């Protein structure tokens, strides 16, 4: 048996979610040679919305208009929160660099500088977020100004009903109404899927047909909302084309995962990260890591059920996520970190992990479990010191945050990636 | 509203009484404060006892179980999976009990057969290699939801009126009679009176609370029992631990899953009963002694019910309190048109209903005899969807091209949801997520409602079944109900599932930012 081949690089990024991909992006932009490994599965569950910081304290359900003020406050109130280790300038720069990548990959984003926005969801609730795909921006404005608005659903698209959305918001958005259409050439199908429609709309002829179906309903409405189906690759052109054909602005409403908005992000990372030099291995996992040179370099075995190759790296960024991403695993007794067996900040025994009410506004204690780190996001070993000089942990695996309830998932992912990559580069430069 | 008999409680006992009375030509109303089988009838093993479990503690009950189970296998075969059952002792179990067991069974004329250990392993490969004795009996699995629904369907066909979400809030008494019963619709808040000649209190663990409204004291012990549902079926037959009744003694197959339980924990109050983490760990640990795979298998859901026990035990152990039923006529307590039926077993529900109906009919001077002893229970199409594995079987065999799946984990299509919606309307109900969940496998698969909850909600709006913003409340209630059952089981895969659910419902929808009051 031959030894598996060895790939050398400066930095190994473990994880292909938002945090890992942002880290790979920042590192590659700075001339660092990067290998990125992970199972691309979670990212297609992404909604496309980029939360920065929305709710704090969560038990008071306080929704912040200004995300930067919210970050300031949460950093003071929860000193262990990852945001407490970051400054506003770094977070802004991290966001700007990420958005510029998305723009080059064909996904334009829109936001206010210092203000959160509110977005209509497919169940008719309103969610606070910071930055939205440009295809959703007309919806943000329409909700703000309560413009006369038509929500359209599509025969055979499960889990998306326009009437449901409109009756839910009617009391504070009286000018909203619903219509139901058949997507062109799908009359023979009992079920249609967002991805299939998005691919169809890449063709101008299909857009013409769709516009023709929607146009009679538009009447005096100022704006039209549709499920997120406006293409996968040329979304901006498709949006512009349809708006021109229909005569009013159009906006997308996120759909249930796996959604087209998540798929666009997945495709952007998979296609454009390799273009800037990231060696990306999807559908692979890091099975095991050893250190050599007294902890200064890492040898990681990569594969699936068997080892495919090894990666020799000077540093590792661990962005393996929580339970869905399999960065953390829980047995009946406690929570473990799955690759390095790093100590995990625990939140009591299993009877204390979750509250009695799923929707309890305090948030489930287990969501605060995770890795504790120093100010450079180096996870601690059992003695409370950085476990390795150049091992960093970023994103949702970090302790003392509740990204779901605080609406800070993307912000945390991007900003912690930014700081960890810069810290790694400083260390290498100092050598 | 007027009727001859008001039956309070829509569990299996109330359903059985409604059918029995309706078949005798008696006009009745069945009122349930929540929905069908909301109490212990919907939170048990689904075990049709051969009686063997009670041969050492209560010979009369053992015999009663044997006779009723044999009768039900003929009268309601569509609700029963005649699996057979094993009693299994493992190293360390009381050998005297093991030795006495076949003789006690014989005394009660309950068929029992000793099984060679090697044959037992062939029958059920999941059995531990620590087993020391195995006996085969005629236990079976029964679907309590289907059973209750089919009883109610036939009762309604014969004129019974079913009121869901209708709670008793008081009685208007005159001398030795209840003149009228004050009811409240819990959805609308509307109150109204029902004037009935006879009132049957079939509210199980709630019997004391309801009789208390009439000024009558009944002493009931509450014994909480928790159970777990496995992701896949572990054994072909029912497997009982061969020892005096204790925790986690029984594993009952139900279609494509198995149900493991129970506990017996004395509690003081019966609202908001939930299975706990400690109970789960104890049940898994004990069950694994018979079937080691239970230590590692995936669990999908847990639930807890309350056994109403009438009477008391000598040693303070509720396992020692009789599981026999109690029929109380209340004449000695000053009421002539009120009766309480409580306690008992799912297996003996028909007998309980017969005895209650006999008493009520005597008081009404109705002489027609009980028909449930000889007339088979008719199948009802809308009642069949609770069976695990049925919907996928039918779907894979054949479905109309225009039909689509609402729930992919359990393969429940739109056509099934339509059938259930129609049946709820026929019984004057309004379909919502929970009501459809109770009557089908929706929300009971691996995703525990994460995906199908949203799809079903959108579908109810599409059909015009929902027209206002009440859908959000319906969704929250559905999620809370599912959560109650998964919360103590959140490790490994189910924890990942729960994180996905929270990422979707809270992360994307922000549902936690809505309060019940501002819906």
mmCIF file of C-alpha atoms in Angstrom, chain A residues 122-385:
data_model
loop_
_atom_site.group_PDB
_atom_site.id
_atom_site.type_symbol
_atom_site.label_atom_id
_atom_site.label_comp_id
_atom_site.label_asym_id
_atom_site.label_seq_id
_atom_site.Cartn_x
_atom_site.Cartn_y
_atom_site.Cartn_z
ATOM 1 C CA UNK A 122 -42.656 32.606 3.470
ATOM 2 C CA UNK A 123 -44.803 32.021 6.569
ATOM 3 C CA UNK A 124 -45.788 35.676 6.674
ATOM 4 C CA UNK A 125 -43.604 36.705 9.596
ATOM 5 C CA UNK A 126 -41.177 39.633 9.466
ATOM 6 C CA UNK A 127 -37.543 38.895 10.180
ATOM 7 C CA UNK A 128 -34.941 41.497 11.118
ATOM 8 C CA UNK A 129 -31.674 41.192 9.194
ATOM 9 C CA UNK A 130 -28.894 43.456 7.937
ATOM 10 C CA UNK A 131 -27.960 42.751 4.352
ATOM 11 C CA UNK A 132 -30.153 41.136 1.697
ATOM 12 C CA UNK A 133 -29.653 39.923 -1.864
ATOM 13 C CA UNK A 134 -30.485 42.845 -4.129
ATOM 14 C CA UNK A 135 -33.366 40.767 -5.506
ATOM 15 C CA UNK A 136 -35.097 41.248 -2.114
ATOM 16 C CA UNK A 137 -34.467 44.970 -1.759
ATOM 17 C CA UNK A 138 -37.683 46.180 -3.407
ATOM 18 C CA UNK A 139 -39.527 44.094 -0.806
ATOM 19 C CA UNK A 140 -37.682 45.816 2.030
ATOM 20 C CA UNK A 141 -38.679 49.219 0.632
ATOM 21 C CA UNK A 142 -42.249 48.115 -0.084
ATOM 22 C CA UNK A 143 -42.700 46.967 3.517
ATOM 23 C CA UNK A 144 -41.158 50.174 4.893
ATOM 24 C CA UNK A 145 -43.435 52.392 2.813
ATOM 25 C CA UNK A 146 -46.424 50.022 2.822
ATOM 26 C CA UNK A 147 -46.662 50.269 -0.936
ATOM 27 C CA UNK A 148 -49.581 48.637 -2.743
ATOM 28 C CA UNK A 149 -48.081 45.216 -3.266
ATOM 29 C CA UNK A 150 -49.020 41.956 -4.934
ATOM 30 C CA UNK A 151 -47.645 38.651 -3.615
ATOM 31 C CA UNK A 152 -47.695 35.837 -6.176
ATOM 32 C CA UNK A 153 -47.522 32.129 -5.467
ATOM 33 C CA UNK A 154 -47.086 29.294 -7.920
ATOM 34 C CA UNK A 155 -49.223 26.206 -8.439
ATOM 35 C CA UNK A 156 -47.400 23.135 -7.197
ATOM 36 C CA UNK A 157 -44.756 24.981 -5.168
ATOM 37 C CA UNK A 158 -45.139 23.483 -1.703
ATOM 38 C CA UNK A 159 -44.825 25.544 1.462
ATOM 39 C CA UNK A 160 -45.425 28.918 -0.155
ATOM 40 C CA UNK A 161 -48.901 30.419 -0.161
ATOM 41 C CA UNK A 162 -49.441 34.059 -1.086
ATOM 42 C CA UNK A 163 -52.758 34.376 0.732
ATOM 43 C CA UNK A 164 -51.141 33.081 3.924
ATOM 44 C CA UNK A 165 -48.417 35.723 3.686
ATOM 45 C CA UNK A 166 -50.822 38.561 2.998
ATOM 46 C CA UNK A 167 -53.361 37.795 5.745
ATOM 47 C CA UNK A 168 -50.498 37.534 8.226
ATOM 48 C CA UNK A 169 -49.286 41.103 7.560
ATOM 49 C CA UNK A 170 -52.543 42.735 6.471
ATOM 50 C CA UNK A 171 -53.163 44.536 9.765
ATOM 51 C CA UNK A 172 -50.108 46.763 9.312
ATOM 52 C CA UNK A 173 -49.736 46.524 5.525
ATOM 53 C CA UNK A 174 -53.263 47.001 4.221
ATOM 54 C CA UNK A 175 -52.252 47.465 0.574
ATOM 55 C CA UNK A 176 -50.942 43.907 0.199
ATOM 56 C CA UNK A 177 -52.843 41.327 -1.869
ATOM 57 C CA UNK A 178 -52.280 37.868 -3.269
ATOM 58 C CA UNK A 179 -52.525 36.044 -6.574
ATOM 59 C CA UNK A 180 -51.802 32.533 -7.708
ATOM 60 C CA UNK A 181 -50.275 31.608 -11.071
ATOM 61 C CA UNK A 182 -49.055 28.595 -12.980
ATOM 62 C CA UNK A 183 -45.391 28.698 -13.961
ATOM 63 C CA UNK A 184 -45.099 28.528 -17.772
ATOM 64 C CA UNK A 185 -45.036 25.040 -19.278
ATOM 65 C CA UNK A 186 -45.608 23.271 -15.952
ATOM 66 C CA UNK A 187 -49.340 22.694 -16.307
ATOM 67 C CA UNK A 188 -48.758 18.936 -16.568
ATOM 68 C CA UNK A 189 -46.759 18.816 -13.316
ATOM 69 C CA UNK A 190 -48.296 18.328 -9.894
ATOM 70 C CA UNK A 191 -45.211 19.698 -8.198
ATOM 71 C CA UNK A 192 -42.651 22.356 -9.139
ATOM 72 C CA UNK A 193 -39.334 23.148 -7.478
ATOM 73 C CA UNK A 194 -37.575 26.512 -7.031
ATOM 74 C CA UNK A 195 -34.334 25.280 -8.595
ATOM 75 C CA UNK A 196 -36.108 23.981 -11.688
ATOM 76 C CA UNK A 197 -37.908 27.320 -12.173
ATOM 77 C CA UNK A 198 -34.726 29.312 -11.502
ATOM 78 C CA UNK A 199 -32.918 27.353 -14.216
ATOM 79 C CA UNK A 200 -35.826 27.892 -16.609
ATOM 80 C CA UNK A 201 -35.705 31.647 -16.036
ATOM 81 C CA UNK A 202 -32.106 31.760 -17.200
ATOM 82 C CA UNK A 203 -33.753 31.635 -20.672
ATOM 83 C CA UNK A 204 -35.241 34.880 -21.986
ATOM 84 C CA UNK A 205 -38.146 33.066 -23.662
ATOM 85 C CA UNK A 206 -39.304 31.667 -20.328
ATOM 86 C CA UNK A 207 -39.085 35.101 -18.731
ATOM 87 C CA UNK A 208 -41.302 36.461 -21.503
ATOM 88 C CA UNK A 209 -43.863 33.737 -20.779
ATOM 89 C CA UNK A 210 -43.750 34.326 -17.017
ATOM 90 C CA UNK A 211 -44.141 38.087 -17.468
ATOM 91 C CA UNK A 212 -47.165 37.438 -19.644
ATOM 92 C CA UNK A 213 -48.769 35.338 -16.901
ATOM 93 C CA UNK A 214 -48.088 37.870 -14.139
ATOM 94 C CA UNK A 215 -48.856 41.082 -16.084
ATOM 95 C CA UNK A 216 -52.692 40.876 -15.968
ATOM 96 C CA UNK A 217 -52.562 40.770 -12.154
ATOM 97 C CA UNK A 218 -50.306 43.810 -11.750
ATOM 98 C CA UNK A 219 -52.997 46.493 -12.252
ATOM 99 C CA UNK A 220 -52.335 49.352 -9.783
ATOM 100 C CA UNK A 221 -49.851 47.563 -7.572
ATOM 101 C CA UNK A 222 -46.508 49.327 -7.236
ATOM 102 C CA UNK A 223 -44.450 46.217 -6.612
ATOM 103 C CA UNK A 224 -44.700 42.432 -7.004
ATOM 104 C CA UNK A 225 -43.291 39.784 -4.644
ATOM 105 C CA UNK A 226 -42.494 36.269 -5.868
ATOM 106 C CA UNK A 227 -40.839 33.240 -4.288
ATOM 107 C CA UNK A 228 -37.055 33.209 -4.766
ATOM 108 C CA UNK A 229 -36.782 31.712 -8.276
ATOM 109 C CA UNK A 230 -35.102 34.475 -10.283
ATOM 110 C CA UNK A 231 -32.275 32.444 -11.754
ATOM 111 C CA UNK A 232 -29.123 30.884 -10.390
ATOM 112 C CA UNK A 233 -26.306 32.581 -12.273
ATOM 113 C CA UNK A 234 -27.557 35.762 -13.962
ATOM 114 C CA UNK A 235 -29.924 36.817 -11.251
ATOM 115 C CA UNK A 236 -29.378 40.563 -11.651
ATOM 116 C CA UNK A 237 -30.072 40.483 -15.410
ATOM 117 C CA UNK A 238 -33.103 38.276 -14.901
ATOM 118 C CA UNK A 239 -34.511 40.635 -12.277
ATOM 119 C CA UNK A 240 -33.967 43.688 -14.528
ATOM 120 C CA UNK A 241 -35.464 41.953 -17.539
ATOM 121 C CA UNK A 242 -38.580 40.809 -15.693
ATOM 122 C CA UNK A 243 -39.099 44.221 -14.076
ATOM 123 C CA UNK A 244 -38.959 45.833 -17.491
ATOM 124 C CA UNK A 245 -41.425 43.330 -18.931
ATOM 125 C CA UNK A 246 -43.875 43.594 -16.048
ATOM 126 C CA UNK A 247 -43.484 47.331 -15.571
ATOM 127 C CA UNK A 248 -43.028 47.457 -11.787
ATOM 128 C CA UNK A 249 -40.268 46.456 -9.364
ATOM 129 C CA UNK A 250 -40.136 42.792 -8.373
ATOM 130 C CA UNK A 251 -38.712 41.260 -5.241
ATOM 131 C CA UNK A 252 -37.932 37.744 -4.088
ATOM 132 C CA UNK A 253 -39.240 36.218 -0.873
ATOM 133 C CA UNK A 254 -36.980 33.534 0.626
ATOM 134 C CA UNK A 255 -38.354 30.001 0.313
ATOM 135 C CA UNK A 256 -37.963 26.973 2.520
ATOM 136 C CA UNK A 257 -34.542 25.303 2.342
ATOM 137 C CA UNK A 258 -32.931 23.997 0.249
ATOM 138 C CA UNK A 259 -33.558 27.274 -1.529
ATOM 139 C CA UNK A 260 -32.310 28.960 -4.659
ATOM 140 C CA UNK A 261 -30.819 31.743 -2.550
ATOM 141 C CA UNK A 262 -28.723 29.157 -0.666
ATOM 142 C CA UNK A 263 -27.806 27.432 -3.902
ATOM 143 C CA UNK A 264 -26.540 30.700 -5.416
ATOM 144 C CA UNK A 265 -24.128 31.137 -2.511
ATOM 145 C CA UNK A 266 -22.958 27.530 -2.770
ATOM 146 C CA UNK A 267 -22.331 27.902 -6.507
ATOM 147 C CA UNK A 268 -20.527 31.215 -5.995
ATOM 148 C CA UNK A 269 -18.131 29.744 -3.444
ATOM 149 C CA UNK A 270 -17.553 26.538 -5.391
ATOM 150 C CA UNK A 271 -16.912 28.324 -8.647
ATOM 151 C CA UNK A 272 -15.090 31.512 -7.613
ATOM 152 C CA UNK A 273 -12.985 30.498 -4.606
ATOM 153 C CA UNK A 274 -10.867 28.137 -6.766
ATOM 154 C CA UNK A 275 -10.454 31.017 -9.237
ATOM 155 C CA UNK A 276 -8.589 33.033 -6.606
ATOM 156 C CA UNK A 277 -6.396 30.084 -5.709
ATOM 157 C CA UNK A 278 -8.278 28.225 -2.984
ATOM 158 C CA UNK A 279 -7.794 24.465 -3.311
ATOM 159 C CA UNK A 280 -11.321 23.408 -2.406
ATOM 160 C CA UNK A 281 -12.208 19.805 -1.607
ATOM 161 C CA UNK A 282 -15.931 19.350 -1.128
ATOM 162 C CA UNK A 283 -17.535 16.107 -0.006
ATOM 163 C CA UNK A 284 -14.441 15.389 2.101
ATOM 164 C CA UNK A 285 -13.842 15.547 5.806
ATOM 165 C CA UNK A 286 -10.796 16.004 7.988
ATOM 166 C CA UNK A 287 -10.588 12.669 9.755
ATOM 167 C CA UNK A 288 -7.703 13.259 12.105
ATOM 168 C CA UNK A 289 -4.966 15.830 12.787
ATOM 169 C CA UNK A 290 -1.423 15.333 14.100
ATOM 170 C CA UNK A 291 1.146 17.997 14.880
ATOM 171 C CA UNK A 292 4.832 18.005 14.010
ATOM 172 C CA UNK A 293 7.679 20.438 14.729
ATOM 173 C CA UNK A 294 6.590 20.743 18.361
ATOM 174 C CA UNK A 295 3.076 21.818 17.512
ATOM 175 C CA UNK A 296 4.023 24.335 14.820
ATOM 176 C CA UNK A 297 2.777 22.369 11.829
ATOM 177 C CA UNK A 298 -0.254 20.157 11.303
ATOM 178 C CA UNK A 299 -0.653 16.954 9.335
ATOM 179 C CA UNK A 300 -4.332 16.335 8.604
ATOM 180 C CA UNK A 301 -5.791 13.184 7.128
ATOM 181 C CA UNK A 302 -8.561 13.965 4.649
ATOM 182 C CA UNK A 303 -11.068 11.596 3.086
ATOM 183 C CA UNK A 304 -14.453 10.044 3.601
ATOM 184 C CA UNK A 305 -14.648 6.492 4.914
ATOM 185 C CA UNK A 306 -10.953 6.127 4.034
ATOM 186 C CA UNK A 307 -7.973 8.488 3.816
ATOM 187 C CA UNK A 308 -7.563 10.142 0.393
ATOM 188 C CA UNK A 309 -4.672 12.518 1.090
ATOM 189 C CA UNK A 310 -2.876 14.395 3.822
ATOM 190 C CA UNK A 311 -2.545 18.136 4.217
ATOM 191 C CA UNK A 312 0.588 19.643 5.697
ATOM 192 C CA UNK A 313 -0.195 23.164 6.942
ATOM 193 C CA UNK A 314 1.286 25.831 9.168
ATOM 194 C CA UNK A 315 -2.065 26.764 10.537
ATOM 195 C CA UNK A 316 -5.646 25.534 10.729
ATOM 196 C CA UNK A 317 -8.874 27.475 10.876
ATOM 197 C CA UNK A 318 -11.612 25.350 12.374
ATOM 198 C CA UNK A 319 -14.956 26.432 10.940
ATOM 199 C CA UNK A 320 -16.726 23.112 11.245
ATOM 200 C CA UNK A 321 -19.972 24.526 12.590
ATOM 201 C CA UNK A 322 -22.155 23.202 15.368
ATOM 202 C CA UNK A 323 -24.296 20.068 15.341
ATOM 203 C CA UNK A 324 -25.639 20.340 11.785
ATOM 204 C CA UNK A 325 -22.111 20.928 10.476
ATOM 205 C CA UNK A 326 -20.857 18.130 12.745
ATOM 206 C CA UNK A 327 -18.208 20.344 14.344
ATOM 207 C CA UNK A 328 -19.889 19.465 17.630
ATOM 208 C CA UNK A 329 -21.426 16.174 18.627
ATOM 209 C CA UNK A 330 -23.544 15.320 21.641
ATOM 210 C CA UNK A 331 -23.968 11.934 23.221
ATOM 211 C CA UNK A 332 -26.406 11.384 26.089
ATOM 212 C CA UNK A 333 -24.011 12.917 28.587
ATOM 213 C CA UNK A 334 -22.080 15.776 27.027
ATOM 214 C CA UNK A 335 -20.969 17.770 24.016
ATOM 215 C CA UNK A 336 -17.705 17.042 22.199
ATOM 216 C CA UNK A 337 -15.638 18.839 19.590
ATOM 217 C CA UNK A 338 -15.228 16.257 16.834
ATOM 218 C CA UNK A 339 -11.784 16.785 15.268
ATOM 219 C CA UNK A 340 -9.339 17.882 18.007
ATOM 220 C CA UNK A 341 -11.432 16.842 21.014
ATOM 221 C CA UNK A 342 -11.033 20.393 22.292
ATOM 222 C CA UNK A 343 -12.739 21.182 25.582
ATOM 223 C CA UNK A 344 -16.275 22.397 24.990
ATOM 224 C CA UNK A 345 -17.951 24.919 27.254
ATOM 225 C CA UNK A 346 -20.907 22.883 28.534
ATOM 226 C CA UNK A 347 -24.260 24.176 29.651
ATOM 227 C CA UNK A 348 -25.138 21.659 32.333
ATOM 228 C CA UNK A 349 -26.339 18.094 31.858
ATOM 229 C CA UNK A 350 -28.830 17.060 29.170
ATOM 230 C CA UNK A 351 -31.861 18.009 31.237
ATOM 231 C CA UNK A 352 -30.633 21.620 31.036
ATOM 232 C CA UNK A 353 -29.778 21.760 27.350
ATOM 233 C CA UNK A 354 -33.221 22.698 26.138
ATOM 234 C CA UNK A 355 -36.102 24.656 27.632
ATOM 235 C CA UNK A 356 -39.627 23.264 27.931
ATOM 236 C CA UNK A 357 -41.003 25.563 25.261
ATOM 237 C CA UNK A 358 -39.355 25.372 21.858
ATOM 238 C CA UNK A 359 -39.997 29.070 21.295
ATOM 239 C CA UNK A 360 -39.010 30.236 24.805
ATOM 240 C CA UNK A 361 -37.600 33.715 24.275
ATOM 241 C CA UNK A 362 -34.627 33.053 26.574
ATOM 242 C CA UNK A 363 -33.166 30.693 23.981
ATOM 243 C CA UNK A 364 -32.002 27.145 24.679
ATOM 244 C CA UNK A 365 -28.905 27.016 26.915
ATOM 245 C CA UNK A 366 -27.186 24.469 24.646
ATOM 246 C CA UNK A 367 -26.908 27.152 21.957
ATOM 247 C CA UNK A 368 -24.360 28.943 24.173
ATOM 248 C CA UNK A 369 -22.150 25.866 24.403
ATOM 249 C CA UNK A 370 -19.078 25.758 22.189
ATOM 250 C CA UNK A 371 -15.377 26.556 22.083
ATOM 251 C CA UNK A 372 -13.827 29.238 24.251
ATOM 252 C CA UNK A 373 -10.878 31.122 22.759
ATOM 253 C CA UNK A 374 -8.364 33.864 23.381
ATOM 254 C CA UNK A 375 -8.685 37.306 21.757
ATOM 255 C CA UNK A 376 -7.254 35.914 18.484
ATOM 256 C CA UNK A 377 -9.864 33.112 18.372
ATOM 257 C CA UNK A 378 -7.402 30.392 19.326
ATOM 258 C CA UNK A 379 -9.387 27.706 21.170
ATOM 259 C CA UNK A 380 -8.244 26.782 24.654
ATOM 260 C CA UNK A 381 -6.993 23.433 25.844
ATOM 261 C CA UNK A 382 -8.041 22.033 29.236
ATOM 262 C CA UNK A 383 -5.596 24.289 31.079
ATOM 263 C CA UNK A 384 -7.124 27.426 29.565
ATOM 264 C CA UNK A 385 -4.263 28.189 27.160
#
